[in-house]
mmCIF file of C-alpha atoms and ligand atoms in Angstrom:
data_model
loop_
_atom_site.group_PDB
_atom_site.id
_atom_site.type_symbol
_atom_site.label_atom_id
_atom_site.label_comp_id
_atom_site.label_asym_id
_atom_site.label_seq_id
_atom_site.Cartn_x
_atom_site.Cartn_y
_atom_site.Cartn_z
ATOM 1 C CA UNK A 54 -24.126 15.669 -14.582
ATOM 2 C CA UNK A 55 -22.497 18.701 -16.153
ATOM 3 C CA UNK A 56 -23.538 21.110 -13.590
ATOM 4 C CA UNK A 57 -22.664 18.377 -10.492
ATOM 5 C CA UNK A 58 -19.379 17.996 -11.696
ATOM 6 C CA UNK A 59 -18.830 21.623 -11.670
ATOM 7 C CA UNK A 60 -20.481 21.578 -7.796
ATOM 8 C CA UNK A 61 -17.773 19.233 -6.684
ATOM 9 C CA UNK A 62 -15.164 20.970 -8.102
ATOM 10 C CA UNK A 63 -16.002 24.442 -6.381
ATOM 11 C CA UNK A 64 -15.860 22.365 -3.200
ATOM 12 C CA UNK A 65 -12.853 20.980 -3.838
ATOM 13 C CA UNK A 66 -11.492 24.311 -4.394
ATOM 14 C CA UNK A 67 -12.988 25.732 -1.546
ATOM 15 C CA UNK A 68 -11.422 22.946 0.500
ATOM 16 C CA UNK A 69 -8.051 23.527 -0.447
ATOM 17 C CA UNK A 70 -8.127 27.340 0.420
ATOM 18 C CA UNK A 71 -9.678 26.935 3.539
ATOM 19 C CA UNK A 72 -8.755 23.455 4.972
ATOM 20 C CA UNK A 73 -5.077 23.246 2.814
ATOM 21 C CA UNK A 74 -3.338 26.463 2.233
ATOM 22 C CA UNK A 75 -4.347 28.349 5.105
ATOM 23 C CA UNK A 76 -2.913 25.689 7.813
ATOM 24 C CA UNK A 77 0.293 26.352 5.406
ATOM 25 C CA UNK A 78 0.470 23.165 3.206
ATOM 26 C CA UNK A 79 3.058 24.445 0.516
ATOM 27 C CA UNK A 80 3.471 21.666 -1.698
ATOM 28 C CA UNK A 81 2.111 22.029 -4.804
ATOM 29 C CA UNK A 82 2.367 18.279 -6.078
ATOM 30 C CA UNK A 83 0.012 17.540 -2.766
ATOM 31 C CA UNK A 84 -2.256 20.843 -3.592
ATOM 32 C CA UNK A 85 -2.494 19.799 -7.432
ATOM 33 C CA UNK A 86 -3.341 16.345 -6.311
ATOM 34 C CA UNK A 87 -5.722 17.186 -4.206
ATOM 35 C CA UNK A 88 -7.175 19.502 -6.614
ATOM 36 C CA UNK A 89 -7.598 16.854 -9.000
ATOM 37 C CA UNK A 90 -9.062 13.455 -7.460
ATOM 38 C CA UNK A 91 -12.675 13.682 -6.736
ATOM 39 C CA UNK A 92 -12.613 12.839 -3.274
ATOM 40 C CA UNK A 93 -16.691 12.231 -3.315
ATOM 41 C CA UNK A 94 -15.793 9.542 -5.508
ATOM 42 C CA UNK A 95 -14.348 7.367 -2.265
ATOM 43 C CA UNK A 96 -17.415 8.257 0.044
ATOM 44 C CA UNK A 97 -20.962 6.662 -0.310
ATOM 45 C CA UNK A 98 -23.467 8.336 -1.797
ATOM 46 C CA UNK A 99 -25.491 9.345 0.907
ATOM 47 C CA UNK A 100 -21.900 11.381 2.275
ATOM 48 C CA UNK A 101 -21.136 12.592 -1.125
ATOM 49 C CA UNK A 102 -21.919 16.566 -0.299
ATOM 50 C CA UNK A 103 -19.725 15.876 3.230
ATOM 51 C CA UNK A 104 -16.829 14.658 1.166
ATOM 52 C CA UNK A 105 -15.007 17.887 0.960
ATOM 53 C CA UNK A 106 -15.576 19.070 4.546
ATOM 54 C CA UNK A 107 -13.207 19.445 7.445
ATOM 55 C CA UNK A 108 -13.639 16.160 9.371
ATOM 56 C CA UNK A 109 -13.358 12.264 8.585
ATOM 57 C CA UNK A 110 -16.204 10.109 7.646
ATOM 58 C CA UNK A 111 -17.268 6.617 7.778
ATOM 59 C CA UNK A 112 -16.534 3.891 4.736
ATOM 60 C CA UNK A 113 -18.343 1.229 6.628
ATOM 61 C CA UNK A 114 -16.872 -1.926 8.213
ATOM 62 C CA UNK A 115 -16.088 0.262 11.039
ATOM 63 C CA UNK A 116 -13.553 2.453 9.127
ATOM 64 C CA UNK A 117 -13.037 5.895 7.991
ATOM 65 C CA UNK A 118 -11.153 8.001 5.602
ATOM 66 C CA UNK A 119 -9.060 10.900 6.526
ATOM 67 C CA UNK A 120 -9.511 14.371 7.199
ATOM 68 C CA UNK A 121 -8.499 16.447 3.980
ATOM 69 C CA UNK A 122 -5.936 18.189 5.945
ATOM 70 C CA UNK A 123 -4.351 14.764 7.462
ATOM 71 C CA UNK A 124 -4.200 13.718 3.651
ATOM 72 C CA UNK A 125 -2.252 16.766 2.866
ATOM 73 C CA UNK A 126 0.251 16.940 6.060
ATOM 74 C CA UNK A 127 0.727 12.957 6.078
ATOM 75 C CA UNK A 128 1.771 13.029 1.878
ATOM 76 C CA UNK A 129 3.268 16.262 2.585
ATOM 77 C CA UNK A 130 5.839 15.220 5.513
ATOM 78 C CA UNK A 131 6.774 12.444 3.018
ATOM 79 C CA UNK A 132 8.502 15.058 0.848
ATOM 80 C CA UNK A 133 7.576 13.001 -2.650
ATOM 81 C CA UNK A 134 9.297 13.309 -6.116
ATOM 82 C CA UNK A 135 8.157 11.754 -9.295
ATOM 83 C CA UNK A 136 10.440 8.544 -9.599
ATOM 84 C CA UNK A 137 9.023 7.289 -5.904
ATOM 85 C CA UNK A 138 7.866 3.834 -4.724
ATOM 86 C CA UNK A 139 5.696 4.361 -2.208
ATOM 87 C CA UNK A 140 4.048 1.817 -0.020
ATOM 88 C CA UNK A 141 0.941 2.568 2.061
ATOM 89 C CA UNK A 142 -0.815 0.470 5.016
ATOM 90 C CA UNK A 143 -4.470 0.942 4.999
ATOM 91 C CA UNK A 144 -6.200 1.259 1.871
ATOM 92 C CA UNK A 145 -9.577 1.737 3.319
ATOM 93 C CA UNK A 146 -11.673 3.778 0.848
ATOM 94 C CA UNK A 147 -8.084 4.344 -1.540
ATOM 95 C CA UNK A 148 -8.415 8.383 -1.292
ATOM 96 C CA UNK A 149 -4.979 8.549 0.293
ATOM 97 C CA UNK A 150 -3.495 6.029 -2.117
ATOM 98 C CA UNK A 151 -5.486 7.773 -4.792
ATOM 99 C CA UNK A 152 -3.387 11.079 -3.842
ATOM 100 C CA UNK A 153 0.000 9.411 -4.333
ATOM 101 C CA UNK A 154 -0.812 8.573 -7.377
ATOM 102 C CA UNK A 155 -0.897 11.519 -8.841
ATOM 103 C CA UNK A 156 2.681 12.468 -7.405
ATOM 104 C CA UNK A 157 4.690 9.427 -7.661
ATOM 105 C CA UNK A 158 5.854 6.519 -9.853
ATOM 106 C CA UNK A 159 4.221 3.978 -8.251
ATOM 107 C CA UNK A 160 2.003 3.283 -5.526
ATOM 108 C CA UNK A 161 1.691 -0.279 -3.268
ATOM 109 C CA UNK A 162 -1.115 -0.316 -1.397
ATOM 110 C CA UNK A 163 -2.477 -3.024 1.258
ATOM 111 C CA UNK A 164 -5.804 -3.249 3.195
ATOM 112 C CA UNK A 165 -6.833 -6.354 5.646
ATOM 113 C CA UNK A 166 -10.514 -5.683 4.592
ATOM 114 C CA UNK A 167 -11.491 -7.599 1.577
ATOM 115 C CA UNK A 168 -14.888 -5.866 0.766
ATOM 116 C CA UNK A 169 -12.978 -2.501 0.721
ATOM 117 C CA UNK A 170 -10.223 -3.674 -1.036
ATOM 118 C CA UNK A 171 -12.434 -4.343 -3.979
ATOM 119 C CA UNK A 172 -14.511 -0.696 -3.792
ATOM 120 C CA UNK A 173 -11.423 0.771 -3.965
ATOM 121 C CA UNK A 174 -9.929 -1.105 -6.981
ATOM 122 C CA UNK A 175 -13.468 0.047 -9.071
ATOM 123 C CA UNK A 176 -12.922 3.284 -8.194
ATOM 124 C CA UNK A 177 -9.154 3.681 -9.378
ATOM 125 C CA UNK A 178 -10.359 1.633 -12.370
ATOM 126 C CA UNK A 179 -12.951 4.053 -13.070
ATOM 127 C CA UNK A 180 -10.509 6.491 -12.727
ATOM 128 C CA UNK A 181 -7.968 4.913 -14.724
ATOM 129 C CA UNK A 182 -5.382 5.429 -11.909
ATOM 130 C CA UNK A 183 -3.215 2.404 -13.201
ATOM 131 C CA UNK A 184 -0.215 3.079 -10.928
ATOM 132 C CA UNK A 185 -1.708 1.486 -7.631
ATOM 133 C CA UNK A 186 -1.003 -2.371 -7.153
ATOM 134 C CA UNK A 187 -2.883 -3.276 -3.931
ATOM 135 C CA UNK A 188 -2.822 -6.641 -1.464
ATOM 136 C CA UNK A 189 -5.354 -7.840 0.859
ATOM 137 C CA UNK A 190 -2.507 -8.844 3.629
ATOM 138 C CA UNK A 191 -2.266 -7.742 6.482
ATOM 139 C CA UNK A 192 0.444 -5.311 5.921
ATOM 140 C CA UNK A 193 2.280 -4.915 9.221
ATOM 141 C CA UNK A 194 4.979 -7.201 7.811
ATOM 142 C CA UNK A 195 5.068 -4.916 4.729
ATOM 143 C CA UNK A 196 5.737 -5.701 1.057
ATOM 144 C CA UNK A 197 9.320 -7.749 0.989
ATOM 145 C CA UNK A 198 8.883 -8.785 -2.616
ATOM 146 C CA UNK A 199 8.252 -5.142 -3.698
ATOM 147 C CA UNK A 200 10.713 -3.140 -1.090
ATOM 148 C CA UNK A 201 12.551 -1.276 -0.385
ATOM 149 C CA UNK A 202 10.128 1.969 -0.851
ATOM 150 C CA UNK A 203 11.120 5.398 -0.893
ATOM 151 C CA UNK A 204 8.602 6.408 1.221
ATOM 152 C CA UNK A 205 5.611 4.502 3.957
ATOM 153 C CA UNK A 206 2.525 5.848 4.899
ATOM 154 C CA UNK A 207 0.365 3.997 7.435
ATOM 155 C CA UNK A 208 -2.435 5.097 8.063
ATOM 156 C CA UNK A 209 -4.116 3.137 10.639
ATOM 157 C CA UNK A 210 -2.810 4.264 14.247
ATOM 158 C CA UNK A 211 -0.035 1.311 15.483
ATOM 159 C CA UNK A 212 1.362 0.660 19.123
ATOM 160 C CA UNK A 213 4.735 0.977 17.842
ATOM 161 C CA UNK A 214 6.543 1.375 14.495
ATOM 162 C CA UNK A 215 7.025 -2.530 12.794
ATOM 163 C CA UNK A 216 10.511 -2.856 12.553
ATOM 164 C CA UNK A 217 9.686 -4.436 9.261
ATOM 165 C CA UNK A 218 8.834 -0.977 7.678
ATOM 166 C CA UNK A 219 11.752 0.607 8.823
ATOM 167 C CA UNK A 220 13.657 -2.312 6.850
ATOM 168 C CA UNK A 221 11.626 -2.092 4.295
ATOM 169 C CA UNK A 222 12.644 1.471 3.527
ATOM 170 C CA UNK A 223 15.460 2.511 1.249
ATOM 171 C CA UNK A 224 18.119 5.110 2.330
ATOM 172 C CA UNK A 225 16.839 7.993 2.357
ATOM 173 C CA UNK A 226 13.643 6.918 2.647
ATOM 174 C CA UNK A 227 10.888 8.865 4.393
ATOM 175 C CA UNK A 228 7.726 7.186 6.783
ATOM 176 C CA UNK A 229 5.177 8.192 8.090
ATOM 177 C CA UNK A 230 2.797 6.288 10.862
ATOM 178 C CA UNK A 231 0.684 7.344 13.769
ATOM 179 C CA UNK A 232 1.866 5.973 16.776
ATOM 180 C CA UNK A 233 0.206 5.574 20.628
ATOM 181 C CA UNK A 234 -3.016 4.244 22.499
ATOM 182 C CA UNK A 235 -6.345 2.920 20.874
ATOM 183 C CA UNK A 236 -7.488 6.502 21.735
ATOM 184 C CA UNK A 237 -4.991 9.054 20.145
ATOM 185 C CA UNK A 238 -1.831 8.954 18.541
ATOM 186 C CA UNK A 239 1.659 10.651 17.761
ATOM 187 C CA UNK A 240 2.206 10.964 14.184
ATOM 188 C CA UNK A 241 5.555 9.934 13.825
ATOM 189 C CA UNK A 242 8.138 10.856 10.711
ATOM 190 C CA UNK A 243 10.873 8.377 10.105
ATOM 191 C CA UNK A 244 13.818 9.913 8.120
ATOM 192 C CA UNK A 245 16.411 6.937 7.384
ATOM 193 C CA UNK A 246 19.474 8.343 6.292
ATOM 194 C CA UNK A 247 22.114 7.736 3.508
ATOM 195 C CA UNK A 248 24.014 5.515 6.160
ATOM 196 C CA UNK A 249 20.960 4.213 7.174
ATOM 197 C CA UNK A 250 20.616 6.074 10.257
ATOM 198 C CA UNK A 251 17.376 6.454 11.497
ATOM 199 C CA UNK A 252 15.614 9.785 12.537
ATOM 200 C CA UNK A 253 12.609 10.859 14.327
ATOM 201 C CA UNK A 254 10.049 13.480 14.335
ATOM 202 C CA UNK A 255 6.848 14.447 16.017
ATOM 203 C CA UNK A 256 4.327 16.108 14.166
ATOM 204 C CA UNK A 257 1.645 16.404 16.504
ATOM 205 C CA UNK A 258 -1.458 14.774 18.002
ATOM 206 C CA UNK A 259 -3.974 12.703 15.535
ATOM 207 C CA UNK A 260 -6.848 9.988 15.566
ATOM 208 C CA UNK A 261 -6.727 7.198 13.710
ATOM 209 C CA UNK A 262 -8.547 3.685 13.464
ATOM 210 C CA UNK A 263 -6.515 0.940 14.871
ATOM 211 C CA UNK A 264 -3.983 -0.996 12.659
ATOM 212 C CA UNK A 265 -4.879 -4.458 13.373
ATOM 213 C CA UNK A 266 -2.167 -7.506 12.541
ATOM 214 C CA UNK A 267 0.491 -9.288 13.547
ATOM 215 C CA UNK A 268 3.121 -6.718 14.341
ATOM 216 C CA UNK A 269 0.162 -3.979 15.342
ATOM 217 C CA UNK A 270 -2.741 -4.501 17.386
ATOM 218 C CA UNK A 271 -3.447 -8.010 18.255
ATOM 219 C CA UNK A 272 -7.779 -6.646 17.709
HETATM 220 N N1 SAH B 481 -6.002 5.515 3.719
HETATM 221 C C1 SAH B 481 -7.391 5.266 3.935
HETATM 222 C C2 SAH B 481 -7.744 5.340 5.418
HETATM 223 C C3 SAH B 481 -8.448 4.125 5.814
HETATM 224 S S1 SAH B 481 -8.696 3.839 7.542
HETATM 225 C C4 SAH B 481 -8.264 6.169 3.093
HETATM 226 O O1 SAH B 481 -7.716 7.045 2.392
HETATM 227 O O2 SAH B 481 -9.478 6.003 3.068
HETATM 228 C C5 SAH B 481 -7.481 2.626 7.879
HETATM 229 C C6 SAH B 481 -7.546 1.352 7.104
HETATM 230 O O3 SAH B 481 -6.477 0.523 7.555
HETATM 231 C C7 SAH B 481 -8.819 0.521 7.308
HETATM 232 O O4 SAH B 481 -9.426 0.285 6.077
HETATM 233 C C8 SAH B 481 -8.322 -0.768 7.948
HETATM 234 O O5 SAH B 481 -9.035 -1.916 7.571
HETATM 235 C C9 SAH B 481 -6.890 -0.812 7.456
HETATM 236 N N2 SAH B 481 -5.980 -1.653 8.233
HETATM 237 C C10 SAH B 481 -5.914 -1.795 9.585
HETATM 238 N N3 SAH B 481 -4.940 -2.650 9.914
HETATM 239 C C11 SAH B 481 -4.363 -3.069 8.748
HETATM 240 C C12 SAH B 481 -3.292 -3.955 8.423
HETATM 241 N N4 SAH B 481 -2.618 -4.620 9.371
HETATM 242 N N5 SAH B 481 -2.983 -4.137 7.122
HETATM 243 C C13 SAH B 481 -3.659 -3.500 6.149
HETATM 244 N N6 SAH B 481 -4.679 -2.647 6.394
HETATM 245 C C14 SAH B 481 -5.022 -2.431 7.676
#
């Protein structure tokens, strides 16, 4: 137990030199974090030795979590400080939610699969992260009763950004959500502005699984 403990931890390490801080992720809250949550945790066991490694894997029901380094750049770009709400679409295997706990006040968290809804909450229970409130919804509407968020992370890959999210953000609130074809995607940073002005950056090309709902794909 001892000794596997000390395995994963070497990986994790490992990970963020290679995968994190040498494709210049600076933030230290996001290094720490990552650092910290044992990503083979979220993974079955049979992918447990694969959890630290440079690509995604499956979570079953057809899903996947993230790439370490997508993790990092996606809770990066959302530029986090202590006192945040955040809100995030996709739950999936709660790594990513996981993360922002770590960082921020409070995280709200929604996933349209039941089955990994529930893995998830055993795992942050295990793990006594006891800042993550999560919904099975289908979270393309968002979270009125809870918004506005400082920040949105989606990360399932949508046809276009909900105008419900952008609502749902407070000013000076920060998204980010991949955005094109069922193929590849645009991720896309949403800076809404003290006036409520909205502004938007490209980040680059990424793969994600589709974000399925009413104001996403329609399956
Ligand atoms: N953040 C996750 C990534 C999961 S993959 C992680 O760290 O593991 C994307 C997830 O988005 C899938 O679990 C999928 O079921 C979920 N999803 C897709 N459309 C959704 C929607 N409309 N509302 C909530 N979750 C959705």
């Amino acid at each position: 137990m001892e000794n596997e403990t000390i395995k994963y931890e070497r990986m994790r390490d490992d990970m963020i030199k290679r995968q994190i801080e040498a494709r210049g992720i600076k933030d230290n809250k996001v290094i720490a974090a990552m650092r910290k949550v044992p990503r083979h945790l979220f993974v079955s066991e049979a992918l447990m030795d694969q959890a630290y490694s440079d690509y995604p894997l499956p979570i079953g029901e057809q899903q996947t979590i993230s790439q370490p380094y997508i993790v990092a750049e996606m809770t990066a770009a959302l530029e986090l400080t202590k006192n945040d709400r955040v809100l995030e679409l996709g739950t999936g295997s709660g790594y990513q939610a996981a993360i922002l706990s770590q960082i921020v006040y409070r995280v709200y968290s929604i996933e349209r699969i039941h089955t990994l809804l529930i893995r998830a909450r055993k795992i942050f229970d295990k793990l006594q992260y006891h800042n993550i409130v999560i919904k099975y919804a289908d979270g393309t509407s968002g979270w009125e009763e809870e918004s506005p968020f400082d920040a949105i992370i989606v990360t399932a890959g949508a046809p276009d950004i909900p105008q419900f999210l952008i609502n749902q953000l407070s000013p000076n609130g920060r998204m980010v959500i991949p955005v094109g074809d069922e193929h590849v995607q645009s991720l896309v940073r949403i800076y809404k502005d003290e006036k409520g002005i909205i502004h938007r950056t490209n980040l680059g090309g990424c793969r994600f699984v589709k974000l399925i709902g009413e104001h996403g794909w329609k399956r």
